Short mmCIF file of C-alpha atoms in Angstrom, two decimals:
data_model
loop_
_atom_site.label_atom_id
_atom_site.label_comp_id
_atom_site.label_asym_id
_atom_site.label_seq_id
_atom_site.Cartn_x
_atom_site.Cartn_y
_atom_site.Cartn_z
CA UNK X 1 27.20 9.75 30.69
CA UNK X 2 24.56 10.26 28.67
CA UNK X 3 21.37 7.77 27.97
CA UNK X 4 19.85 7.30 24.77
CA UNK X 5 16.64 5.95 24.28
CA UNK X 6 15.26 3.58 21.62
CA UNK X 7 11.50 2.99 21.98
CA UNK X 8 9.44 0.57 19.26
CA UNK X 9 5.83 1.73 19.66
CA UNK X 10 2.62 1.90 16.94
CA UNK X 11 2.72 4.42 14.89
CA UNK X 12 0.18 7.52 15.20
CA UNK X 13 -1.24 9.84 12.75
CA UNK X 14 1.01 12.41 14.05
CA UNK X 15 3.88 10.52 12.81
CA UNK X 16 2.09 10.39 8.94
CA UNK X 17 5.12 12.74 7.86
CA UNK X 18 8.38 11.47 9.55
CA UNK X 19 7.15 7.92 8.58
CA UNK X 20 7.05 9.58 4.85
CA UNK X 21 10.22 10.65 4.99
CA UNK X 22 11.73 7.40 6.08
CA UNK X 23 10.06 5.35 3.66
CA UNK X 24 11.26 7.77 0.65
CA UNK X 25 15.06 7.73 1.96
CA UNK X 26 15.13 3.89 2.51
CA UNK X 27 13.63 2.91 -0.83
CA UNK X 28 15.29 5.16 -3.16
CA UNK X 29 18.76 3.86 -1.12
CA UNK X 30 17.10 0.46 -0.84
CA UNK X 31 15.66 -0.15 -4.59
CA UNK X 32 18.11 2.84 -6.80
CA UNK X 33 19.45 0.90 -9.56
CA UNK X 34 17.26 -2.42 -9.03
CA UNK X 35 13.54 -0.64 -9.89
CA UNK X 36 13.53 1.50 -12.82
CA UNK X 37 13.68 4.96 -11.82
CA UNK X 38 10.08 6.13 -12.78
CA UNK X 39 8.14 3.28 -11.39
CA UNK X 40 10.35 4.14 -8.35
CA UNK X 41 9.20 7.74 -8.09
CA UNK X 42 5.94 6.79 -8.46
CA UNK X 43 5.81 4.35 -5.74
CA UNK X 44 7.77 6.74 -3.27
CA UNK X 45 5.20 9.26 -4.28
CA UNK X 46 2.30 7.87 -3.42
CA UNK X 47 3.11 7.55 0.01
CA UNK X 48 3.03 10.78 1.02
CA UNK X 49 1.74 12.02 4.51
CA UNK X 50 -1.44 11.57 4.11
CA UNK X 51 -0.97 8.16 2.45
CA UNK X 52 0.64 7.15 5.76
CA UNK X 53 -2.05 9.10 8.14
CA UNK X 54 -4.48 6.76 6.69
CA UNK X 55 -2.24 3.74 7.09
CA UNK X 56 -2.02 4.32 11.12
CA UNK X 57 -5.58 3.71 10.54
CA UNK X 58 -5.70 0.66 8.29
CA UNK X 59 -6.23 -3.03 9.22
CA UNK X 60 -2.13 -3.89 9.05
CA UNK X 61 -0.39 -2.71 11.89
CA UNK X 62 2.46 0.04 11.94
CA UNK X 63 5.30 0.30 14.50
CA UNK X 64 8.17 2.86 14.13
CA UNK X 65 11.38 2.29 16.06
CA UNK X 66 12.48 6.13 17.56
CA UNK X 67 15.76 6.97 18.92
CA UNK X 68 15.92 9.80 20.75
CA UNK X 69 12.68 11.05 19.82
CA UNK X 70 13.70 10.85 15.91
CA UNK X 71 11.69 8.12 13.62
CA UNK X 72 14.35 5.89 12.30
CA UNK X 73 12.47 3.60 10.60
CA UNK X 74 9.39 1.30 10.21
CA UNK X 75 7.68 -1.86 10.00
CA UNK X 76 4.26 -2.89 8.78
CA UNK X 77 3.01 -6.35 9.26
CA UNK X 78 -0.55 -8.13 9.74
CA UNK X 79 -1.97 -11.33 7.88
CA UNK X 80 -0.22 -13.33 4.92
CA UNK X 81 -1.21 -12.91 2.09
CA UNK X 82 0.26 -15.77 0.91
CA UNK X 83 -2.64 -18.16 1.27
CA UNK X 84 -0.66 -21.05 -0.21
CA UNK X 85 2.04 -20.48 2.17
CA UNK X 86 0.89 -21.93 5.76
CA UNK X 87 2.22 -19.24 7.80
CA UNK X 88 -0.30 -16.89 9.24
CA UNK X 89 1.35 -13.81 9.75
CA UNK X 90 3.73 -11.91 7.50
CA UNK X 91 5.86 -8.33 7.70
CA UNK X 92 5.29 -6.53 5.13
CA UNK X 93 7.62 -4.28 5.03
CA UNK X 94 10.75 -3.08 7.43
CA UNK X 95 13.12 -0.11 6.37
CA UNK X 96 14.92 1.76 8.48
CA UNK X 97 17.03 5.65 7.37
CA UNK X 98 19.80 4.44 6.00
CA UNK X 99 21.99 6.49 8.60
CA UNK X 100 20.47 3.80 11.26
CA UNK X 101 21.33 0.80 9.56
CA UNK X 102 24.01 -1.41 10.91
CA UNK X 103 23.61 -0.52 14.88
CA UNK X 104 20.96 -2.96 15.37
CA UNK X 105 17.79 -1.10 15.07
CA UNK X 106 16.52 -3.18 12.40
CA UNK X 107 17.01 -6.64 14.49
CA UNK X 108 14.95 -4.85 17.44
CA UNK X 109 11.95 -3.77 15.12
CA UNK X 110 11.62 -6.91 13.22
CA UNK X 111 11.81 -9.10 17.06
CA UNK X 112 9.06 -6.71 18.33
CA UNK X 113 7.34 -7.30 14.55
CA UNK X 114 7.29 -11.06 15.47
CA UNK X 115 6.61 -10.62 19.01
CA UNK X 116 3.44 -9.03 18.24
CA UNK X 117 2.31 -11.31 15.08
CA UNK X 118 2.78 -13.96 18.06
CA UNK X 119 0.83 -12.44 20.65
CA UNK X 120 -1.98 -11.93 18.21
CA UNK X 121 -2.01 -15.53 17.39
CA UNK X 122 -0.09 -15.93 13.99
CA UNK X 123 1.77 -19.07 13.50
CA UNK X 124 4.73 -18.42 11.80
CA UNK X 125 5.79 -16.04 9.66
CA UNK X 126 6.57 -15.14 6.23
CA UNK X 127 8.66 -11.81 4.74
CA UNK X 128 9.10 -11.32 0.84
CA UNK X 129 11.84 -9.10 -0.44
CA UNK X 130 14.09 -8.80 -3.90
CA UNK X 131 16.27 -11.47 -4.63
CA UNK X 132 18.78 -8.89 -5.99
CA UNK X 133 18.85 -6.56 -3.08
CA UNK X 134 21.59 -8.01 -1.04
CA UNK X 135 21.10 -6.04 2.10
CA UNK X 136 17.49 -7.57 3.12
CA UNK X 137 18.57 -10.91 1.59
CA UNK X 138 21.37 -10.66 4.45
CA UNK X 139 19.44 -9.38 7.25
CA UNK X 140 16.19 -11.91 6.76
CA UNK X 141 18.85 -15.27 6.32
CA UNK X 142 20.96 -13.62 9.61
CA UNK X 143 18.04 -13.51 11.02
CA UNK X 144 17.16 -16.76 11.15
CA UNK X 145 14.86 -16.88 7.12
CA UNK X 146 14.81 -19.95 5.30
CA UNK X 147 14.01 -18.38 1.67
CA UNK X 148 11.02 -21.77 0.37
CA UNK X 149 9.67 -20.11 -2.22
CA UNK X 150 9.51 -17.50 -5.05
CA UNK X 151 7.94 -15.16 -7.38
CA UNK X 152 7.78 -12.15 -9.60
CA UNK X 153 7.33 -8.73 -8.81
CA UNK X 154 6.11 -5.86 -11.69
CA UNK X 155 7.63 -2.62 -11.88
CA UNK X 156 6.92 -0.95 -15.19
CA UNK X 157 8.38 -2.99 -18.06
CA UNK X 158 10.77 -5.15 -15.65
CA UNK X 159 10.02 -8.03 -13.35
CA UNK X 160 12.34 -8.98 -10.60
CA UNK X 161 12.32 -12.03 -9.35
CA UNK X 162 11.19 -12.12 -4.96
CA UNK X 163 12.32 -14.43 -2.39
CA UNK X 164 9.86 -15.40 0.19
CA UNK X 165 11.76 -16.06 3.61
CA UNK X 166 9.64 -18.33 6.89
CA UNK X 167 10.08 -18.51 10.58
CA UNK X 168 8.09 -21.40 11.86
#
């Protein structure tokens, strides 16, 4: 029988590329046919390697969930920027490849996400995402999300409406 491992840990500069990858797989599956295509390609884009190299730098924090040594995906979390919104920590973002998706892997990141935001002192948390993607919409409310509030996100010449979800 064989053992496979699943480690959460921060992410590290010398992860700037994988992380790259991941993040342009899971958005253009995540956001094809909801963001128009060319603000899409942009976005993706702009996070290249070195875009993320700098990130394992920044003031958010990074962790990566790995299964057997292979980045599977990512979350980024820190302070909310929601100052109306009395939560004080937030997750930013959490995508996973979308040949991970639906084992689990994206329940352990966003627990260790909110483990952390905890152990640095956050009360509560908040997480924004599309109200027409379906798939996050489903994972934050299974997750235990109550969605309290809204607003509007730009991409090009369309605004889509965003969901903001809490855990107390």
């Amino acid at each position: 029988m064989k053992t496979l491992s699943i480690e959460v840990r921060p992410g590290e500069p010398r992860d700037a590329a994988s992380i790259s990858d991941v993040h342009r797989v899971s958005w253009l599956q995540a956001y094809g046919g909801l963001i128009p295509h060319k603000p899409l390609i942009q976005m993706v884009n702009r996070r290249d390697h070195a875009w993320w190299r700098k990130a394992t730098r920044g003031p958010s924090t990074l962790l990566i969930v790995e299964v057997a040594g292979v980045i599977a995906g990512y979350a980024t979390l820190g302070l909310n920027r929601a100052r109306a919104l009395p939560q004080e920590g937030e997750v930013y973002e959490i995508y996973l490849r979308p040949e991970y998706q639906g084992i689990g892997l994206g329940r352990i990141l966003f627990g260790e996400a909110k483990s952390l935001l905890k152990s640095l002192g956050c009360q509560g948390l908040v997480v924004w995402c599309l109200e027409d993607s379906h798939h996050a919409d489903s994972f934050f409310r299974t997750a235990g999300g109550r969605d309290i509030c809204e607003g509007m996100e730009d991409f090009g010449e369309k605004n889509l409406k965003k969901i903001g979800y809490i855990w107390d």
